[in-house]
Coordinates of N, CA and C in Angstrom, one line a residue:
Chain A
X382 N 4.9 -11.8 -10.4 CA 4.9 -10.8 -11.4 C 3.9 -9.7 -11.1
X383 N 4.3 -8.5 -11.3 CA 3.4 -7.3 -11.0 C 2.2 -7.3 -11.9
X384 N 1.1 -7.1 -11.4 CA -0.1 -7.2 -12.2 C -1.2 -6.3 -11.6
X385 N -2.0 -5.7 -12.6 CA -3.2 -4.9 -12.2 C -4.4 -5.4 -13.0
X386 N -5.5 -5.6 -12.3 CA -6.7 -6.1 -12.9 C -7.8 -5.1 -12.5
X387 N -8.6 -4.7 -13.5 CA -9.7 -3.8 -13.3 C -11.0 -4.5 -13.6
X388 N -12.0 -4.2 -12.8 CA -13.4 -4.7 -13.1 C -14.4 -3.7 -12.7
X389 N -15.6 -3.7 -13.3 CA -15.9 -4.5 -14.5 C -15.2 -3.8 -15.7
X390 N -15.2 -4.5 -16.9 CA -14.7 -3.9 -18.1 C -15.5 -2.7 -18.5
X391 N -16.8 -2.9 -18.4 CA -17.7 -1.8 -18.8 C -18.8 -1.7 -17.8
X392 N -19.3 -0.4 -17.6 CA -20.3 -0.2 -16.6 C -21.3 0.9 -17.2
X393 N -22.5 0.6 -17.2 CA -23.6 1.5 -17.7 C -24.4 2.0 -16.5
X394 N -24.5 3.2 -16.3 CA -25.2 3.8 -15.1 C -26.2 4.8 -15.6
X395 N -27.3 4.9 -14.9 CA -28.3 6.0 -15.0 C -27.7 7.2 -14.3
X396 N -28.0 8.4 -14.8 CA -27.5 9.6 -14.1 C -28.1 9.5 -12.7
X397 N -27.2 9.8 -11.7 CA -27.5 9.7 -10.3 C -27.4 8.4 -9.6
X398 N -27.1 7.4 -10.4 CA -26.9 6.0 -9.8 C -25.5 5.8 -9.4
X399 N -25.2 5.8 -8.1 CA -23.9 5.6 -7.6 C -23.3 4.2 -7.8
X400 N -22.0 4.1 -7.9 CA -21.4 2.8 -8.1 C -19.9 2.8 -7.8
X401 N -19.2 1.7 -7.9 CA -17.8 1.6 -7.7 C -17.1 0.8 -8.7
X402 N -15.9 1.3 -9.0 CA -15.0 0.6 -9.9 C -13.9 0.0 -9.1
X403 N -13.4 -1.2 -9.5 CA -12.4 -1.9 -8.7 C -11.1 -2.0 -9.5
X404 N -10.0 -1.9 -8.7 CA -8.7 -2.1 -9.2 C -7.9 -3.0 -8.2
X405 N -7.7 -4.2 -8.6 CA -6.9 -5.1 -7.7 C -5.5 -5.2 -8.2
X406 N -4.5 -5.4 -7.3 CA -3.1 -5.4 -7.8 C -2.3 -6.4 -7.0
X407 N -1.2 -6.8 -7.7 CA -0.2 -7.6 -7.0 C 1.1 -7.0 -7.4
X408 N 1.8 -6.5 -6.4 CA 3.1 -5.9 -6.6 C 4.0 -6.0 -5.4
X409 N 5.3 -6.2 -5.5 CA 6.2 -6.3 -4.4 C 6.5 -4.9 -3.9
X410 N 5.9 -4.5 -2.7 CA 6.2 -3.2 -2.2 C 5.5 -2.1 -2.9
X411 N 4.2 -1.8 -2.5 CA 3.5 -0.8 -3.2 C 4.1 0.6 -2.9
X412 N 4.3 1.3 -4.0 CA 4.9 2.7 -3.9 C 3.9 3.7 -4.4
X413 N 2.6 3.3 -4.4 CA 1.6 4.2 -4.9 C 0.7 3.5 -5.9
X414 N -0.6 4.1 -5.9 CA -1.5 3.6 -6.9 C -2.1 4.8 -7.5
X415 N -2.2 4.8 -8.9 CA -2.6 6.0 -9.6 C -4.0 5.7 -10.3
X416 N -4.8 6.7 -10.3 CA -6.1 6.7 -11.1 C -6.0 7.7 -12.2
X417 N -6.4 7.3 -13.4 CA -6.5 8.3 -14.5 C -7.9 8.2 -15.1
X418 N -8.3 9.3 -15.8 CA -9.5 9.3 -16.6 C -9.1 9.5 -18.0
X419 N -9.7 8.8 -18.9 CA -9.3 8.9 -20.4 C -10.6 9.1 -21.2
X420 N -10.7 10.2 -21.9 CA -11.8 10.4 -22.8 C -11.4 9.9 -24.1
X421 N -12.4 9.5 -25.0 CA -12.2 8.9 -26.3 C -11.2 9.8 -27.1
X422 N -10.2 9.2 -27.7 CA -9.3 9.9 -28.6 C -8.3 10.8 -27.9
X423 N -8.3 10.8 -26.5 CA -7.4 11.7 -25.8 C -6.4 10.9 -24.9
X424 N -5.4 11.6 -24.4 CA -4.5 11.0 -23.5 C -5.1 10.9 -22.1
X425 N -4.6 9.9 -21.2 CA -5.1 9.8 -19.9 C -4.8 11.1 -19.1
X426 N -5.8 11.4 -18.3 CA -5.7 12.6 -17.4 C -5.6 12.1 -15.9
X427 N -4.5 12.6 -15.3 CA -4.3 12.2 -13.9 C -5.4 12.6 -12.9
X428 N -5.8 11.7 -12.1 CA -6.8 12.0 -11.1 C -6.3 12.0 -9.7
X429 N -5.8 10.8 -9.2 CA -5.4 10.7 -7.8 C -4.1 9.8 -7.7
X430 N -3.4 10.0 -6.7 CA -2.4 9.0 -6.2 C -2.7 8.7 -4.8
X431 N -2.7 7.4 -4.5 CA -2.9 6.9 -3.1 C -1.6 6.1 -2.7
X432 N -1.1 6.3 -1.5 CA 0.2 5.7 -1.1 C 0.1 4.6 -0.1
X433 N -1.0 4.7 0.8 CA -1.0 3.7 1.9 C -2.4 3.2 2.1
X434 N -2.6 2.0 2.6 CA -3.9 1.4 2.9 C -4.6 2.3 3.9
X435 N -5.9 2.5 3.6 CA -6.7 3.4 4.4 C -6.8 4.8 3.9
X436 N -5.9 5.2 3.0 CA -5.9 6.5 2.4 C -7.1 6.7 1.5
X437 N -7.7 7.9 1.5 CA -8.8 8.3 0.6 C -8.6 9.6 0.0
X438 N -9.0 9.8 -1.2 CA -8.9 11.1 -1.9 C -10.2 11.3 -2.6
X439 N -10.6 12.6 -2.7 CA -11.9 13.0 -3.3 C -11.7 14.1 -4.3
X440 N -12.5 14.0 -5.4 CA -12.5 15.1 -6.3 C -13.9 15.1 -7.0
X441 N -14.6 16.2 -6.6 CA -16.0 16.3 -7.1 C -16.8 15.0 -6.8
X442 N -17.3 14.3 -7.7 CA -18.1 13.1 -7.5 C -17.3 11.8 -7.3
X443 N -16.0 11.9 -7.4 CA -15.1 10.8 -7.3 C -14.4 10.7 -6.0
X444 N -14.4 9.4 -5.5 CA -13.6 9.2 -4.2 C -12.8 7.9 -4.4
X445 N -11.5 8.0 -4.2 CA -10.7 6.8 -4.4 C -10.2 6.3 -3.0
X446 N -10.3 5.0 -2.8 CA -9.8 4.4 -1.6 C -8.8 3.3 -1.9
X447 N -8.1 2.9 -0.8 CA -7.0 2.0 -1.0 C -6.9 1.0 0.1
X448 N -6.9 -0.3 -0.2 CA -6.6 -1.3 0.8 C -5.2 -2.0 0.4
X449 N -4.9 -3.0 1.1 CA -3.6 -3.7 0.8 C -3.6 -4.5 -0.4
X450 N -4.8 -4.7 -1.0 CA -4.9 -5.6 -2.1 C -5.6 -4.9 -3.3
X451 N -6.4 -3.8 -3.0 CA -7.2 -3.3 -4.1 C -7.5 -1.8 -3.8
X452 N -8.0 -1.2 -4.9 CA -8.5 0.2 -4.7 C -9.8 0.3 -5.4
X453 N -10.6 1.2 -4.8 CA -12.0 1.4 -5.4 C -12.1 2.9 -5.8
X454 N -12.7 3.1 -6.9 CA -13.1 4.4 -7.3 C -14.6 4.5 -7.2
X455 N -15.1 5.3 -6.2 CA -16.5 5.4 -6.0 C -17.0 6.6 -6.7
X456 N -18.1 6.4 -7.4 CA -18.7 7.6 -8.2 C -20.1 7.8 -7.6
X457 N -20.2 9.0 -7.0 CA -21.5 9.3 -6.3 C -22.3 10.2 -7.2
X458 N -23.6 9.8 -7.5 CA -24.5 10.6 -8.3 C -23.9 11.0 -9.6
X459 N -23.5 10.1 -10.4 CA -22.7 10.5 -11.6 C -23.6 11.2 -12.6
X460 N -22.9 12.0 -13.4 CA -23.5 12.8 -14.5 C -23.0 12.3 -15.8
X461 N -23.7 12.6 -16.9 CA -23.2 12.1 -18.3 C -21.7 12.5 -18.5
X462 N -21.3 13.7 -18.0 CA -19.9 14.1 -18.3 C -18.9 13.3 -17.6
X463 N -19.3 12.4 -16.7 CA -18.4 11.5 -16.0 C -18.1 10.3 -16.9
X464 N -18.8 10.1 -18.0 CA -18.5 9.0 -19.0 C -17.1 9.1 -19.5
X465 N -16.4 8.0 -19.3 CA -15.0 8.0 -19.7 C -14.5 6.6 -19.4
X466 N -13.2 6.3 -19.8 CA -12.6 5.1 -19.3 C -11.7 5.5 -18.2
X467 N -11.7 4.7 -17.1 CA -11.0 5.0 -15.9 C -9.9 3.9 -15.8
X468 N -8.6 4.4 -15.7 CA -7.5 3.5 -15.6 C -6.8 3.6 -14.3
X469 N -6.3 2.4 -13.8 CA -5.5 2.5 -12.6 C -4.1 1.9 -12.9
X470 N -3.1 2.3 -12.2 CA -1.8 1.8 -12.4 C -1.0 1.8 -11.1
X471 N 0.0 0.9 -11.1 CA 1.0 0.9 -9.9 C 2.4 0.9 -10.5
X472 N 3.4 1.5 -9.8 CA 4.8 1.4 -10.2 C 5.3 -0.1 -10.1
X473 N 6.1 -0.5 -11.0 CA 6.7 -1.8 -10.8 C 7.7 -1.7 -9.7
X474 N 8.2 -2.8 -9.2 CA 8.9 -2.8 -7.9 C 10.1 -1.9 -7.8
X475 N 11.0 -2.0 -8.9 CA 12.3 -1.3 -8.7 C 12.6 -0.4 -9.9
X476 N 11.5 0.0 -10.6 CA 11.7 1.0 -11.7 C 10.6 2.0 -11.6
X477 N 10.7 3.0 -12.5 CA 9.6 4.0 -12.5 C 8.6 3.7 -13.6
X478 N 8.6 2.4 -14.1 CA 7.6 2.0 -15.0 C 6.3 1.8 -14.3
X479 N 5.2 2.2 -15.0 CA 3.8 2.0 -14.4 C 3.2 0.7 -15.1
X480 N 2.6 -0.1 -14.2 CA 1.8 -1.2 -14.7 C 0.4 -0.8 -14.8
X481 N -0.2 -0.8 -16.0 CA -1.6 -0.3 -16.1 C -2.6 -1.5 -16.2
X482 N -3.8 -1.2 -15.6 CA -4.9 -2.1 -15.9 C -5.5 -1.8 -17.3
X483 N -6.4 -2.6 -17.7 CA -7.0 -2.3 -19.1 C -8.2 -1.4 -19.0
X484 N -8.6 -1.0 -17.8 CA -9.6 0.1 -17.7 C -11.0 -0.4 -17.5
X485 N -11.8 0.5 -17.0 CA -13.3 0.3 -16.9 C -13.9 1.5 -17.8
X486 N -14.7 1.1 -18.8 CA -15.4 2.1 -19.6 C -16.7 2.4 -19.0
X487 N -16.9 3.6 -18.5 CA -18.1 4.0 -17.8 C -18.9 4.8 -18.7
X488 N -20.2 4.5 -18.8 CA -21.2 5.3 -19.6 C -22.3 5.7 -18.6
X489 N -22.6 7.0 -18.6 CA -23.7 7.5 -17.7 C -24.7 8.1 -18.6
X490 N -25.9 7.5 -18.5 CA -27.0 8.0 -19.4 C -27.9 8.9 -18.6
X491 N -28.4 10.0 -19.3 CA -29.3 10.9 -18.6 C -30.7 10.3 -18.4
Chain B
X377 N 0.9 23.9 -14.1 CA 0.5 22.6 -14.6 C 1.5 22.0 -15.6
X378 N 1.6 20.7 -15.5 CA 2.5 20.0 -16.4 C 1.9 20.0 -17.8
X379 N 2.7 20.2 -18.8 CA 2.2 20.2 -20.1 C 3.0 19.3 -20.9
X380 N 2.4 18.3 -21.5 CA 3.1 17.4 -22.5 C 2.4 17.5 -23.8
X381 N 3.2 17.9 -24.8 CA 2.6 18.1 -26.2 C 3.2 17.0 -27.1
X382 N 2.4 16.7 -28.1 CA 2.8 15.8 -29.1 C 2.6 16.4 -30.5
X383 N 3.5 16.1 -31.4 CA 3.6 16.9 -32.6 C 2.4 16.8 -33.5
X384 N 1.7 15.7 -33.5 CA 0.6 15.5 -34.4 C -0.5 14.8 -33.7
X385 N -1.8 15.2 -34.0 CA -2.9 14.4 -33.4 C -3.3 13.2 -34.3
X386 N -3.1 13.4 -35.6 CA -3.4 12.4 -36.5 C -2.3 12.3 -37.6
X387 N -2.0 11.1 -38.0 CA -1.0 10.9 -39.0 C -1.5 9.7 -39.9
X388 N -1.3 9.9 -41.2 CA -1.5 8.8 -42.1 C -0.2 8.5 -42.9
X389 N 0.3 7.3 -42.9 CA 1.6 7.0 -43.5 C 1.4 5.7 -44.4
X390 N 2.3 5.6 -45.3 CA 2.3 4.4 -46.1 C 3.3 3.3 -45.5
X391 N 3.0 2.1 -45.8 CA 3.9 1.0 -45.4 C 5.3 1.3 -45.9
X392 N 6.3 1.1 -45.0 CA 7.7 1.3 -45.4 C 8.2 2.7 -45.2
X393 N 7.3 3.6 -44.9 CA 7.8 5.0 -44.6 C 8.5 5.1 -43.3
X394 N 9.4 6.0 -43.1 CA 10.0 6.3 -41.8 C 9.1 7.4 -41.1
X395 N 8.7 7.1 -39.9 CA 7.8 8.0 -39.2 C 8.5 8.5 -37.9
X396 N 8.3 9.8 -37.7 CA 8.8 10.4 -36.5 C 7.7 11.0 -35.7
X397 N 7.6 10.6 -34.4 CA 6.6 11.2 -33.5 C 7.4 11.9 -32.4
X398 N 7.0 13.2 -32.2 CA 7.8 14.1 -31.3 C 6.9 14.3 -30.1
X399 N 7.6 14.4 -28.9 CA 7.0 14.7 -27.7 C 7.8 15.7 -26.9
X400 N 7.2 16.7 -26.4 CA 7.9 17.8 -25.6 C 7.2 18.0 -24.3
X401 N 7.9 18.1 -23.2 CA 7.4 18.4 -21.9 C 8.1 19.6 -21.3
X402 N 7.3 20.4 -20.6 CA 7.8 21.7 -20.1 C 8.0 21.8 -18.6
X403 N 8.1 20.6 -17.9 CA 8.3 20.7 -16.5 C 9.6 20.2 -16.0
X404 N 10.6 20.1 -16.9 CA 11.9 19.7 -16.4 C 11.9 18.3 -15.8
X405 N 11.0 17.4 -16.3 CA 11.0 16.0 -15.8 C 12.1 15.2 -16.3
X406 N 12.6 14.3 -15.4 CA 13.7 13.4 -15.8 C 13.3 12.3 -16.7
X407 N 12.1 11.7 -16.5 CA 11.7 10.5 -17.2 C 10.7 10.8 -18.3
X408 N 10.8 10.1 -19.4 CA 9.8 10.2 -20.5 C 9.6 8.8 -21.0
X409 N 8.4 8.7 -21.5 CA 7.9 7.3 -21.9 C 7.1 7.4 -23.2
X410 N 7.2 6.3 -24.0 CA 6.3 6.2 -25.1 C 5.5 4.9 -24.9
X411 N 4.2 5.0 -25.1 CA 3.3 3.9 -25.1 C 2.5 3.8 -26.4
X412 N 2.0 2.6 -26.6 CA 0.9 2.5 -27.6 C -0.3 1.9 -26.9
X413 N -1.5 2.3 -27.5 CA -2.7 1.8 -26.8 C -3.6 1.3 -27.9
X414 N -4.0 0.0 -27.7 CA -4.9 -0.7 -28.7 C -6.1 -1.3 -27.9
X415 N -7.2 -1.3 -28.6 CA -8.4 -1.8 -27.9 C -8.2 -3.2 -27.4
X416 N -8.6 -3.4 -26.1 CA -8.5 -4.7 -25.5 C -7.1 -5.1 -25.0
X417 N -6.1 -4.3 -25.4 CA -4.7 -4.6 -24.9 C -4.2 -3.5 -23.9
X418 N -4.9 -2.4 -23.8 CA -4.5 -1.4 -22.8 C -3.2 -0.7 -23.3
X419 N -2.6 -0.1 -22.3 CA -1.3 0.7 -22.6 C -0.1 -0.2 -22.5
X420 N 0.7 -0.2 -23.5 CA 1.9 -1.0 -23.6 C 3.1 -0.1 -23.8
X421 N 4.1 -0.3 -22.9 CA 5.3 0.5 -22.9 C 6.2 0.1 -24.0
X422 N 6.6 1.1 -24.9 CA 7.5 0.8 -26.0 C 9.0 1.1 -25.6
X423 N 9.2 2.3 -25.1 CA 10.6 2.7 -24.7 C 10.4 3.8 -23.6
X424 N 11.4 3.9 -22.8 CA 11.4 5.0 -21.8 C 12.9 5.5 -21.7
X425 N 13.0 6.7 -21.0 CA 14.3 7.3 -20.9 C 14.3 8.0 -19.5
X426 N 15.4 7.7 -18.8 CA 15.6 8.3 -17.5 C 16.5 9.6 -17.6
X427 N 17.1 9.8 -18.7 CA 18.0 11.0 -18.8 C 18.3 11.2 -20.2
X428 N 18.9 12.4 -20.5 CA 19.3 12.7 -21.8 C 20.2 11.6 -22.4
X429 N 20.0 11.3 -23.6 CA 20.8 10.3 -24.3 C 20.7 8.9 -23.7
X430 N 19.8 8.7 -22.8 CA 19.7 7.3 -22.2 C 18.3 6.8 -22.6
X431 N 18.2 5.5 -22.9 CA 17.0 4.9 -23.3 C 17.0 3.4 -22.8
X432 N 15.8 3.0 -22.5 CA 15.6 1.6 -22.0 C 14.4 1.0 -22.8
X433 N 14.5 -0.2 -23.2 CA 13.4 -0.9 -23.8 C 12.3 -1.2 -22.9
X434 N 11.1 -1.0 -23.4 CA 9.9 -1.4 -22.6 C 9.5 -2.8 -23.0
X435 N 8.2 -3.0 -23.0 CA 7.7 -4.3 -23.2 C 7.6 -4.7 -24.7
X436 N 7.4 -3.7 -25.6 CA 7.3 -4.0 -27.0 C 8.1 -3.1 -27.9
X437 N 9.5 -3.2 -27.8 CA 10.3 -2.3 -28.5 C 10.5 -2.6 -30.0
X438 N 10.2 -3.8 -30.4 CA 10.5 -4.3 -31.8 C 9.8 -3.3 -32.8
X439 N 10.6 -2.9 -33.8 CA 10.1 -2.1 -34.8 C 10.2 -0.6 -34.5
X440 N 10.7 -0.2 -33.3 CA 10.7 1.2 -32.9 C 12.1 1.5 -32.4
X441 N 12.4 2.8 -32.5 CA 13.6 3.3 -31.8 C 13.3 4.7 -31.3
X442 N 14.1 5.2 -30.4 CA 13.9 6.5 -29.8 C 15.1 7.3 -29.8
X443 N 14.9 8.6 -29.5 CA 16.0 9.6 -29.4 C 15.7 10.6 -28.4
X444 N 16.6 10.9 -27.5 CA 16.5 11.9 -26.5 C 17.8 12.7 -26.4
X445 N 17.8 13.8 -27.3 CA 19.0 14.6 -27.4 C 18.9 15.8 -26.4
X446 N 17.7 16.2 -26.0 CA 17.5 17.2 -25.0 C 16.5 16.7 -24.0
X447 N 16.6 17.3 -22.8 CA 15.8 16.8 -21.6 C 14.3 16.8 -21.9
X448 N 13.9 17.9 -22.6 CA 12.5 18.1 -22.7 C 11.8 17.4 -23.9
X449 N 12.6 16.8 -24.7 CA 12.1 16.2 -26.0 C 12.5 14.7 -26.1
X450 N 11.5 13.9 -26.5 CA 11.6 12.5 -26.6 C 10.9 12.1 -27.9
X451 N 11.7 11.5 -28.8 CA 11.2 11.2 -30.1 C 11.0 9.7 -30.3
X452 N 10.0 9.3 -30.9 CA 9.7 7.9 -31.3 C 9.9 7.7 -32.8
X453 N 10.6 6.7 -33.2 CA 10.9 6.6 -34.6 C 10.4 5.2 -35.1
X454 N 9.6 5.2 -36.1 CA 9.3 3.9 -36.8 C 10.1 3.8 -38.1
X455 N 11.1 3.0 -38.1 CA 12.1 3.0 -39.2 C 11.5 2.6 -40.5
X456 N 10.5 1.7 -40.5 CA 9.8 1.3 -41.7 C 8.4 0.8 -41.2
X457 N 7.5 1.8 -41.4 CA 6.2 1.6 -40.8 C 5.5 0.4 -41.4
X458 N 4.8 -0.3 -40.6 CA 4.0 -1.5 -41.0 C 2.6 -1.3 -40.6
X459 N 1.6 -2.0 -41.2 CA 0.2 -1.9 -40.9 C -0.1 -2.3 -39.4
X460 N 0.7 -3.2 -38.9 CA 0.4 -3.5 -37.5 C 0.9 -2.5 -36.5
X461 N 1.5 -1.4 -37.0 CA 1.8 -0.3 -36.1 C 0.8 0.8 -36.1
X462 N -0.3 0.6 -36.8 CA -1.5 1.4 -36.7 C -2.0 1.4 -35.2
X463 N -2.0 2.5 -34.6 CA -2.4 2.6 -33.2 C -2.5 4.0 -32.7
X464 N -2.8 4.1 -31.4 CA -2.8 5.4 -30.7 C -1.4 5.4 -29.9
X465 N -0.6 6.4 -30.1 CA 0.7 6.6 -29.5 C 0.6 7.7 -28.4
X466 N 1.0 7.3 -27.2 CA 0.9 8.3 -26.1 C 2.3 8.5 -25.5
X467 N 2.6 9.7 -25.3 CA 3.9 10.1 -24.6 C 3.5 10.5 -23.2
X468 N 4.4 10.3 -22.3 CA 4.2 10.7 -20.9 C 5.5 11.1 -20.3
X469 N 5.5 11.9 -19.2 CA 6.7 12.2 -18.5 C 6.4 12.2 -17.0
X470 N 7.5 12.0 -16.2 CA 7.4 12.0 -14.8 C 8.6 12.6 -14.2
X471 N 8.5 13.1 -13.0 CA 9.6 13.9 -12.3 C 10.8 12.9 -12.1
X472 N 10.4 11.7 -11.6 CA 11.5 10.7 -11.4 C 11.9 10.7 -9.9
X473 N 12.4 9.5 -9.5 CA 12.7 9.3 -8.1 C 11.6 8.7 -7.3
X474 N 12.0 8.2 -6.1 CA 11.0 7.6 -5.3 C 9.9 8.5 -4.9
X475 N 8.6 8.0 -5.1 CA 7.5 8.9 -4.8 C 7.2 9.9 -5.8
X476 N 7.9 9.9 -6.9 CA 7.6 10.9 -7.9 C 7.3 10.2 -9.3
X477 N 6.5 9.1 -9.1 CA 6.3 8.3 -10.3 C 5.1 8.8 -11.1
X478 N 4.3 9.8 -10.6 CA 3.1 10.2 -11.4 C 3.5 10.6 -12.8
X479 N 2.8 9.9 -13.7 CA 3.1 10.2 -15.2 C 2.0 11.1 -15.7
X480 N 2.4 12.1 -16.5 CA 1.5 13.0 -17.1 C 1.6 12.8 -18.6
X481 N 0.4 12.6 -19.2 CA 0.3 12.2 -20.6 C 0.0 13.4 -21.6
X482 N 0.5 13.2 -22.8 CA 0.2 14.1 -23.9 C -1.2 13.7 -24.4
X483 N -1.6 14.4 -25.5 CA -3.0 14.2 -26.0 C -3.0 13.0 -26.9
X484 N -1.9 12.4 -27.3 CA -1.9 11.2 -28.2 C -1.8 11.6 -29.7
X485 N -1.2 10.6 -30.4 CA -1.1 10.7 -31.8 C -1.8 9.4 -32.4
X486 N -2.8 9.6 -33.2 CA -3.4 8.4 -33.8 C -2.8 8.2 -35.2
X487 N -2.1 7.1 -35.3 CA -1.3 6.8 -36.5 C -2.0 5.7 -37.3
X488 N -2.2 6.0 -38.6 CA -2.8 5.0 -39.5 C -1.8 4.7 -40.5
X489 N -1.4 3.4 -40.7 CA -0.4 3.0 -41.7 C -1.1 2.2 -42.7
X490 N -1.1 2.7 -43.9 CA -1.8 2.0 -45.0 C -0.9 1.1 -45.9

């Protein structure tokens, strides 16, 4: 069964304290892995798509990496405005449906 | 930029009322999706549509129906609202086809059923 697991559920960081969020997945034939950011009370905002092991993508203080079993979202020197829930998702094997993890709620304190 | 809009940000309805949630996308996407999001349960797919007048059940379709009469518009209908349908409802769209699965979300509708 296709599955996505994110850890930790919640993460509290001091401003400037770098860390990583994990997304592990089991799916038959990976066709991409997606990262989203979601602010409270709003819809998820698309961040990155990764397609193959070894691929990396960066945006400001965020860098996403992908292996054959998991993806990491690295946050370098975070700021309070990076506080949000970060979701990852993979397409199910033979449909356009996305399987979402339950997210990591990140709080960055000044 | 892809834009997905939803008709209401907040709605308050009574038990038994019929509720319509509207979603419009402006990027000529083939696929459209309705999710609900609840604390601790994440995003759960209610219904999706690959084309006009086509619909497919997601993981939790009970108590809901959908309509897609035009490519850009996808409506979610609660025939008789119940308190357990209080939730955040999210609409999304994607271009469709292999490698085009990126879904873009609307701002969400927070529905409270009293």
